[in-house]
Amino acid sequence: MKHLNIHVHGKVQGVFFRATMKAVADQLGVKGFAKNEKDGSVYMEAEGDDFSLETFLEFCSKGSDKAVVEKVDILEGEWKNYRNFEIVKKSL
């Protein structure tokens, strides 16, 4: 099992990117979260087995139908034992 810190750059906000990644994560059993960043990117943390994370990363590079992914940065991180995959909403 691995923990990945994933930063996705491009046109990934306002195009259902996070919702799409949650649906993919739920199908694959990947746990973690996705949140919008102020610079227009999306930051995610994802935990799962090698196969699930590899498949999840393939979807990250494509995104939702209207997304335009320019770059995906991936770093391995420390295991946090997330219970599910959540979309982090903007705090008011």
PDB file of C-alpha atoms in Angstrom:
ATOM      1  CA  MET A   1       0.000   0.000   0.000  1.00  0.00           C
ATOM      2  CA  LYS A   2       1.213   3.483  -0.891  1.00  0.00           C
ATOM      3  CA  HIS A   3       0.419   7.122  -0.204  1.00  0.00           C
ATOM      4  CA  LEU A   4       0.788   9.616  -3.062  1.00  0.00           C
ATOM      5  CA  ASN A   5       0.703  13.421  -3.053  1.00  0.00           C
ATOM      6  CA  ILE A   6      -0.598  14.471  -6.480  1.00  0.00           C
ATOM      7  CA  HIS A   7      -0.665  18.000  -7.896  1.00  0.00           C
ATOM      8  CA  VAL A   8      -2.558  18.399 -11.180  1.00  0.00           C
ATOM      9  CA  HIS A   9      -2.013  21.536 -13.289  1.00  0.00           C
ATOM     10  CA  GLY A  10      -4.006  22.882 -16.237  1.00  0.00           C
ATOM     11  CA  LYS A  11      -7.689  23.637 -16.706  1.00  0.00           C
ATOM     12  CA  VAL A  12      -8.844  21.460 -13.816  1.00  0.00           C
ATOM     13  CA  GLN A  13     -11.167  23.732 -11.838  1.00  0.00           C
ATOM     14  CA  GLY A  14     -14.798  24.312 -12.802  1.00  0.00           C
ATOM     15  CA  VAL A  15     -14.809  21.266 -15.097  1.00  0.00           C
ATOM     16  CA  PHE A  16     -15.914  18.530 -12.637  1.00  0.00           C
ATOM     17  CA  PHE A  17     -12.335  17.269 -12.263  1.00  0.00           C
ATOM     18  CA  ARG A  18     -12.598  16.595  -8.507  1.00  0.00           C
ATOM     19  CA  ALA A  19     -15.999  14.907  -8.860  1.00  0.00           C
ATOM     20  CA  THR A  20     -14.661  12.698 -11.639  1.00  0.00           C
ATOM     21  CA  MET A  21     -11.614  11.746  -9.577  1.00  0.00           C
ATOM     22  CA  LYS A  22     -13.839  10.909  -6.581  1.00  0.00           C
ATOM     23  CA  ALA A  23     -15.960   8.591  -8.749  1.00  0.00           C
ATOM     24  CA  VAL A  24     -12.803   6.888 -10.069  1.00  0.00           C
ATOM     25  CA  ALA A  25     -11.330   6.617  -6.556  1.00  0.00           C
ATOM     26  CA  ASP A  26     -14.535   5.113  -5.192  1.00  0.00           C
ATOM     27  CA  GLN A  27     -14.592   2.484  -7.965  1.00  0.00           C
ATOM     28  CA  LEU A  28     -10.933   1.597  -7.404  1.00  0.00           C
ATOM     29  CA  GLY A  29     -11.035   1.646  -3.604  1.00  0.00           C
ATOM     30  CA  VAL A  30      -8.563   4.545  -3.457  1.00  0.00           C
ATOM     31  CA  LYS A  31      -8.808   6.657  -0.280  1.00  0.00           C
ATOM     32  CA  GLY A  32      -7.804  10.290   0.268  1.00  0.00           C
ATOM     33  CA  PHE A  33      -9.021  13.699  -0.846  1.00  0.00           C
ATOM     34  CA  ALA A  34      -9.019  16.303  -3.638  1.00  0.00           C
ATOM     35  CA  LYS A  35      -9.062  20.066  -3.209  1.00  0.00           C
ATOM     36  CA  ASN A  36      -8.767  23.153  -5.385  1.00  0.00           C
ATOM     37  CA  GLU A  37      -5.694  25.323  -4.958  1.00  0.00           C
ATOM     38  CA  LYS A  38      -5.604  29.120  -5.316  1.00  0.00           C
ATOM     39  CA  ASP A  39      -3.323  28.866  -8.372  1.00  0.00           C
ATOM     40  CA  GLY A  40      -6.021  26.961 -10.344  1.00  0.00           C
ATOM     41  CA  SER A  41      -4.520  23.511  -9.806  1.00  0.00           C
ATOM     42  CA  VAL A  42      -5.961  20.554  -7.884  1.00  0.00           C
ATOM     43  CA  TYR A  43      -4.088  18.884  -5.030  1.00  0.00           C
ATOM     44  CA  MET A  44      -4.900  15.301  -4.064  1.00  0.00           C
ATOM     45  CA  GLU A  45      -3.660  12.728  -1.626  1.00  0.00           C
ATOM     46  CA  ALA A  46      -4.394   9.136  -2.568  1.00  0.00           C
ATOM     47  CA  GLU A  47      -3.785   5.828  -0.824  1.00  0.00           C
ATOM     48  CA  GLY A  48      -4.180   2.333  -2.167  1.00  0.00           C
ATOM     49  CA  ASP A  49      -2.443  -0.647  -3.722  1.00  0.00           C
ATOM     50  CA  ASP A  50      -0.097  -0.329  -6.704  1.00  0.00           C
ATOM     51  CA  PHE A  51      -2.678  -1.358  -9.322  1.00  0.00           C
ATOM     52  CA  SER A  52      -5.402   0.969  -8.017  1.00  0.00           C
ATOM     53  CA  LEU A  53      -3.052   3.952  -7.744  1.00  0.00           C
ATOM     54  CA  GLU A  54      -1.586   3.320 -11.206  1.00  0.00           C
ATOM     55  CA  THR A  55      -5.092   3.271 -12.702  1.00  0.00           C
ATOM     56  CA  PHE A  56      -6.062   6.368 -10.660  1.00  0.00           C
ATOM     57  CA  LEU A  57      -3.009   8.228 -12.001  1.00  0.00           C
ATOM     58  CA  GLU A  58      -3.980   7.347 -15.583  1.00  0.00           C
ATOM     59  CA  PHE A  59      -7.311   9.098 -15.000  1.00  0.00           C
ATOM     60  CA  CYS A  60      -5.500  12.049 -13.359  1.00  0.00           C
ATOM     61  CA  SER A  61      -3.617  12.680 -16.578  1.00  0.00           C
ATOM     62  CA  LYS A  62      -6.897  12.804 -18.543  1.00  0.00           C
ATOM     63  CA  GLY A  63      -9.376  14.244 -16.045  1.00  0.00           C
ATOM     64  CA  SER A  64     -13.002  14.983 -16.787  1.00  0.00           C
ATOM     65  CA  ASP A  65     -14.321  15.572 -20.307  1.00  0.00           C
ATOM     66  CA  LYS A  66     -13.779  19.353 -20.171  1.00  0.00           C
ATOM     67  CA  ALA A  67     -10.476  19.288 -18.254  1.00  0.00           C
ATOM     68  CA  VAL A  68      -7.160  20.064 -19.915  1.00  0.00           C
ATOM     69  CA  VAL A  69      -4.375  18.485 -17.852  1.00  0.00           C
ATOM     70  CA  GLU A  70      -0.999  20.054 -18.569  1.00  0.00           C
ATOM     71  CA  LYS A  71       1.150  18.454 -15.876  1.00  0.00           C
ATOM     72  CA  VAL A  72       0.857  15.972 -12.994  1.00  0.00           C
ATOM     73  CA  ASP A  73       3.407  16.079 -10.169  1.00  0.00           C
ATOM     74  CA  ILE A  74       3.570  12.967  -7.972  1.00  0.00           C
ATOM     75  CA  LEU A  75       5.454  12.416  -4.739  1.00  0.00           C
ATOM     76  CA  GLU A  76       5.275   9.438  -2.394  1.00  0.00           C
ATOM     77  CA  GLY A  77       4.268  10.440   1.100  1.00  0.00           C
ATOM     78  CA  GLU A  78       3.627   9.059   4.537  1.00  0.00           C
ATOM     79  CA  TRP A  79       0.675   6.668   4.982  1.00  0.00           C
ATOM     80  CA  LYS A  80      -2.285   8.429   6.673  1.00  0.00           C
ATOM     81  CA  ASN A  81      -4.882   5.631   6.568  1.00  0.00           C
ATOM     82  CA  TYR A  82      -7.760   7.608   5.036  1.00  0.00           C
ATOM     83  CA  ARG A  83     -11.195   5.967   5.350  1.00  0.00           C
ATOM     84  CA  ASN A  84     -12.673   7.207   2.043  1.00  0.00           C
ATOM     85  CA  PHE A  85     -12.069   9.679  -0.786  1.00  0.00           C
ATOM     86  CA  GLU A  86     -13.485  13.140  -0.171  1.00  0.00           C
ATOM     87  CA  ILE A  87     -13.809  16.370  -2.083  1.00  0.00           C
ATOM     88  CA  VAL A  88     -12.627  19.213   0.127  1.00  0.00           C
ATOM     89  CA  LYS A  89     -14.916  22.203  -0.334  1.00  0.00           C
ATOM     90  CA  LYS A  90     -13.673  25.778  -0.230  1.00  0.00           C
ATOM     91  CA  SER A  91     -13.973  27.244   3.251  1.00  0.00           C
ATOM     92  CA  LEU A  92     -16.029  30.425   3.530  1.00  0.00           C
TER      93      LEU A  92
END
